[in-house]
Short mmCIF file of C-alpha atoms in Angstrom, two decimals:
data_model
loop_
_atom_site.label_atom_id
_atom_site.label_comp_id
_atom_site.label_asym_id
_atom_site.label_seq_id
_atom_site.Cartn_x
_atom_site.Cartn_y
_atom_site.Cartn_z
CA ASP D 1007 150.58 126.33 113.51
CA ALA D 1008 153.46 127.37 115.40
CA GLY D 1009 153.00 128.78 118.53
CA VAL D 1010 155.07 131.66 119.94
CA THR D 1011 158.73 131.23 119.45
CA GLN D 1012 161.78 132.77 121.65
CA SER D 1013 165.11 132.95 121.27
CA PRO D 1014 167.60 132.08 122.76
CA THR D 1015 166.55 129.89 125.58
CA HIS D 1016 169.43 130.24 128.01
CA LEU D 1017 171.85 133.05 128.56
CA ILE D 1018 174.46 133.95 130.76
CA LYS D 1019 175.78 137.43 131.06
CA THR D 1020 178.27 139.35 132.93
CA ARG D 1021 177.25 142.56 134.71
CA GLY D 1022 177.27 145.75 132.96
CA GLN D 1023 176.48 143.98 129.22
CA GLN D 1024 173.72 144.32 126.85
CA VAL D 1025 171.23 141.64 125.67
CA THR D 1026 168.84 141.26 123.30
CA LEU D 1027 166.23 138.37 123.32
CA ARG D 1028 163.80 137.78 120.58
CA CYS D 1029 160.05 136.55 120.10
CA SER D 1030 157.93 135.56 116.84
CA PRO D 1031 154.32 135.37 117.75
CA LYS D 1032 151.91 132.89 117.01
CA SER D 1033 150.68 133.27 113.45
CA GLY D 1034 147.92 135.66 113.00
CA HIS D 1035 148.73 137.25 116.58
CA ASP D 1036 149.39 141.22 116.19
CA THR D 1037 150.15 142.20 119.95
CA VAL D 1038 153.20 141.49 121.80
CA SER D 1039 153.83 141.58 125.30
CA TRP D 1040 157.18 140.81 127.09
CA TYR D 1041 157.16 139.81 131.18
CA GLN D 1042 159.70 139.10 133.67
CA GLN D 1043 159.19 136.55 135.81
CA ALA D 1044 161.51 135.91 139.07
CA LEU D 1045 161.70 132.47 141.03
CA GLY D 1046 158.65 132.03 143.16
CA GLN D 1047 156.80 135.26 141.31
CA GLY D 1048 153.97 135.83 139.22
CA PRO D 1049 155.10 137.57 135.85
CA GLN D 1050 155.88 141.16 135.92
CA PHE D 1051 154.86 143.20 133.00
CA ILE D 1052 157.75 144.77 130.70
CA PHE D 1053 155.82 146.28 127.99
CA GLN D 1054 153.13 145.80 125.11
CA TYR D 1055 153.95 146.27 121.29
CA TYR D 1056 151.02 146.81 118.73
CA GLU D 1057 151.38 148.07 115.22
CA GLU D 1058 155.14 148.57 115.72
CA GLU D 1059 154.64 151.07 118.81
CA GLU D 1060 154.97 150.55 122.24
CA ARG D 1061 151.41 150.68 123.68
CA GLN D 1062 151.76 150.31 127.31
CA ARG D 1063 154.76 149.98 129.55
CA GLY D 1064 155.10 148.46 133.13
CA ASN D 1065 157.04 149.90 135.89
CA PHE D 1066 160.53 149.29 134.41
CA PRO D 1067 163.31 151.22 134.17
CA ASP D 1068 164.37 152.78 130.58
CA ARG D 1069 167.19 150.01 130.60
CA PHE D 1070 164.66 147.90 129.27
CA SER D 1071 163.84 148.63 125.68
CA GLY D 1072 161.99 146.79 122.88
CA HIS D 1073 161.11 146.83 119.25
CA GLN D 1074 158.47 145.19 117.09
CA PHE D 1075 159.03 144.65 113.40
CA PRO D 1076 156.52 144.87 110.34
CA ASN D 1077 156.08 140.86 110.80
CA TYR D 1078 154.87 141.41 114.41
CA SER D 1079 157.93 139.80 115.53
CA SER D 1080 160.01 141.43 118.51
CA GLU D 1081 163.02 141.96 120.38
CA LEU D 1082 163.54 142.84 124.02
CA ASN D 1083 166.77 144.98 125.03
CA VAL D 1084 168.44 145.33 128.56
CA ASN D 1085 171.15 147.43 128.78
CA ALA D 1086 173.50 147.59 131.99
CA LEU D 1087 172.42 144.39 133.20
CA LEU D 1088 172.03 144.02 136.98
CA LEU D 1089 172.20 140.64 139.03
CA GLY D 1090 168.97 141.46 139.62
CA ASP D 1091 167.82 141.22 136.22
CA SER D 1092 168.38 137.31 136.40
CA ALA D 1093 164.78 136.07 135.72
CA LEU D 1094 162.52 134.08 133.14
CA TYR D 1095 162.01 136.16 130.26
CA LEU D 1096 158.63 135.65 128.90
CA CYS D 1097 157.03 136.85 125.48
CA ALA D 1098 153.37 136.56 124.92
CA SER D 1099 151.33 137.15 122.04
CA SER D 1100 147.50 137.80 121.37
CA LEU D 1101 144.39 139.13 119.60
CA VAL D 1102 142.99 141.88 121.32
CA GLN D 1103 140.30 140.21 123.67
CA ASN D 1104 141.67 136.81 124.05
CA GLY D 1105 144.07 135.39 126.45
CA TYR D 1106 147.46 135.52 125.88
CA THR D 1107 149.56 132.45 124.30
CA PHE D 1108 153.20 132.35 126.14
CA GLY D 1109 156.53 131.07 124.20
CA SER D 1110 158.89 128.70 126.21
CA GLY D 1111 160.80 131.73 127.53
CA THR D 1112 164.47 133.06 128.17
CA ARG D 1113 166.39 131.86 131.24
CA LEU D 1114 168.56 135.11 131.51
CA THR D 1115 171.37 134.42 134.28
CA VAL D 1116 173.50 137.82 135.19
CA VAL D 1117 176.84 136.95 136.87
CA GLN P 511 148.28 150.28 142.02
CA LYS P 512 146.24 147.32 140.63
CA GLU P 513 146.66 143.94 142.27
CA VAL P 514 145.46 140.31 141.94
CA GLU P 515 146.14 138.32 145.20
CA GLN P 516 146.48 134.41 145.43
CA ASN P 517 147.15 132.25 148.47
CA SER P 518 150.73 131.08 147.53
CA GLY P 519 150.05 127.39 149.19
CA PRO P 520 151.17 125.13 148.68
CA LEU P 521 147.84 123.38 148.70
CA SER P 522 148.06 119.62 148.85
CA VAL P 523 145.17 117.49 147.94
CA PRO P 524 144.93 113.57 147.62
CA GLU P 525 144.20 112.11 144.08
CA GLY P 526 140.30 112.42 142.87
CA ALA P 527 139.78 114.86 145.55
CA ILE P 528 138.62 118.52 144.32
CA ALA P 529 141.02 121.41 144.29
CA SER P 530 140.06 124.81 144.82
CA LEU P 531 142.14 128.06 143.93
CA ASN P 532 140.94 130.95 144.77
CA CYS P 533 141.84 134.67 143.65
CA THR P 534 140.74 138.32 144.30
CA TYR P 535 141.39 141.40 142.19
CA SER P 536 141.37 145.01 142.95
CA ASP P 537 140.53 146.85 139.80
CA ARG P 538 136.78 146.77 139.73
CA GLY P 539 136.67 147.69 136.15
CA SER P 540 138.40 144.51 134.94
CA GLN P 541 136.47 142.46 132.32
CA SER P 542 138.52 139.55 131.60
CA PHE P 543 139.91 137.05 133.66
CA PHE P 544 142.51 134.02 133.16
CA TRP P 545 143.85 131.01 134.64
CA TYR P 546 147.54 129.55 133.68
CA ARG P 547 149.20 126.30 134.74
CA GLN P 548 152.86 126.54 134.96
CA TYR P 549 154.96 123.59 135.61
CA SER P 550 158.36 124.03 137.28
CA GLY P 551 161.13 125.64 134.83
CA LYS P 552 157.90 125.80 132.15
CA SER P 553 156.16 128.75 131.13
CA PRO P 554 152.46 129.86 131.74
CA GLU P 555 149.77 127.38 129.66
CA LEU P 556 146.28 129.00 129.41
CA ILE P 557 143.74 126.90 130.60
CA MET P 558 140.49 128.68 131.36
CA SER P 559 139.19 132.24 130.53
CA ILE P 560 135.99 133.65 132.00
CA TYR P 561 134.32 137.24 131.20
CA SER P 562 130.94 136.81 132.85
CA ASN P 563 129.62 136.16 136.34
CA GLY P 564 129.02 132.56 137.01
CA ASP P 565 130.54 129.20 136.38
CA LYS P 566 132.57 128.14 133.20
CA GLU P 567 133.27 124.53 132.77
CA ASP P 568 135.65 122.74 130.34
CA GLY P 569 136.59 119.24 131.32
CA ARG P 570 137.59 118.57 134.84
CA PHE P 571 138.05 122.54 135.18
CA THR P 572 135.48 125.08 136.80
CA ALA P 573 136.12 128.77 136.58
CA GLN P 574 133.78 130.83 138.58
CA LEU P 575 133.50 134.80 138.68
CA ASN P 576 131.89 137.05 140.92
CA LYS P 577 132.51 140.61 140.05
CA ALA P 578 130.29 141.99 142.58
CA SER P 579 133.07 140.20 145.16
CA GLN P 580 136.29 140.83 143.02
CA TYR P 581 136.83 137.10 142.91
CA VAL P 582 137.79 134.34 140.45
CA SER P 583 138.03 130.80 141.35
CA LEU P 584 139.06 127.55 139.85
CA LEU P 585 137.96 124.39 140.82
CA ILE P 586 139.92 121.08 139.68
CA ARG P 587 137.64 117.84 140.13
CA ASP P 588 139.14 114.38 140.24
CA SER P 589 142.42 115.88 140.70
CA GLN P 590 145.37 113.87 139.36
CA PRO P 591 149.27 113.89 140.15
CA SER P 592 149.81 115.69 136.78
CA ASP P 593 147.83 118.36 137.87
CA SER P 594 150.65 119.23 140.27
CA ALA P 595 151.83 122.85 139.45
CA THR P 596 151.79 126.44 140.11
CA TYR P 597 148.53 128.05 139.02
CA LEU P 598 148.52 131.71 137.70
CA CYS P 599 145.55 133.79 138.12
CA ALA P 600 145.43 136.82 135.86
CA VAL P 601 142.97 140.05 135.15
CA LYS P 602 143.39 142.21 132.02
CA GLU P 603 143.77 145.80 132.04
CA GLY P 604 140.90 147.06 130.29
CA SER P 605 139.93 145.98 126.77
CA GLN P 606 143.45 145.93 125.21
CA GLY P 607 145.56 146.13 128.11
CA ASN P 608 148.14 143.87 129.75
CA LEU P 609 147.57 141.03 132.11
CA ILE P 610 148.05 141.22 135.93
CA PHE P 611 149.44 138.03 137.58
CA GLY P 612 149.32 137.07 141.13
CA LYS P 613 152.19 135.28 142.50
CA GLY P 614 150.49 131.86 142.01
CA THR P 615 149.26 129.11 143.93
CA LYS P 616 151.36 125.82 144.16
CA LEU P 617 149.38 122.79 143.85
CA SER P 618 150.41 119.80 145.13
CA VAL P 619 148.56 116.32 144.29
CA LYS P 620 149.34 113.18 146.26
CA PRO P 621 148.70 109.80 144.79
#
């Protein structure tokens, strides 16, 4: 049973560029959440997708957008990258009341 | 602003001792609580979930919840060097909400 898979694992981008990160949830999970984790900090909630709709959103600017596909996989898009967007981006999938299962993350470096 | 507070540590304990990790949360209506372990450079791994007041044991781990005091703790018995990691406390917003994380407590178990 595959867990949560994320791609790519590492990415280096230049300020002002755009990036797309991808996530496939654990089999049977229908909810996907995205988190940003800066060095030395806990994960910060970006948004959550359920039934292809954004159900909740954290305190992130509109430069951060997402999408969920009919097969429950999801994408996170970040436009106009800033140096401060450098972080580990985590995707987590879940079923309603359960805890979240995290993918291995995408390490984004903006230079 | 819903918050989850943890002592950032580092918490250092000798091998074989009990490690005690603590967490407080601000939202009195929270019902679901989780402890994640995160090794350096890796993604968070769910180790315990707790929903009711009292203790929940799983192997060497015991989670304790006191909703009246808005307090969650994690005890690790017979600590091993392999337990050295950052431990993240997370609280779920509502029944379908996102997880709010603390900044994590770094645990170091000395041989």
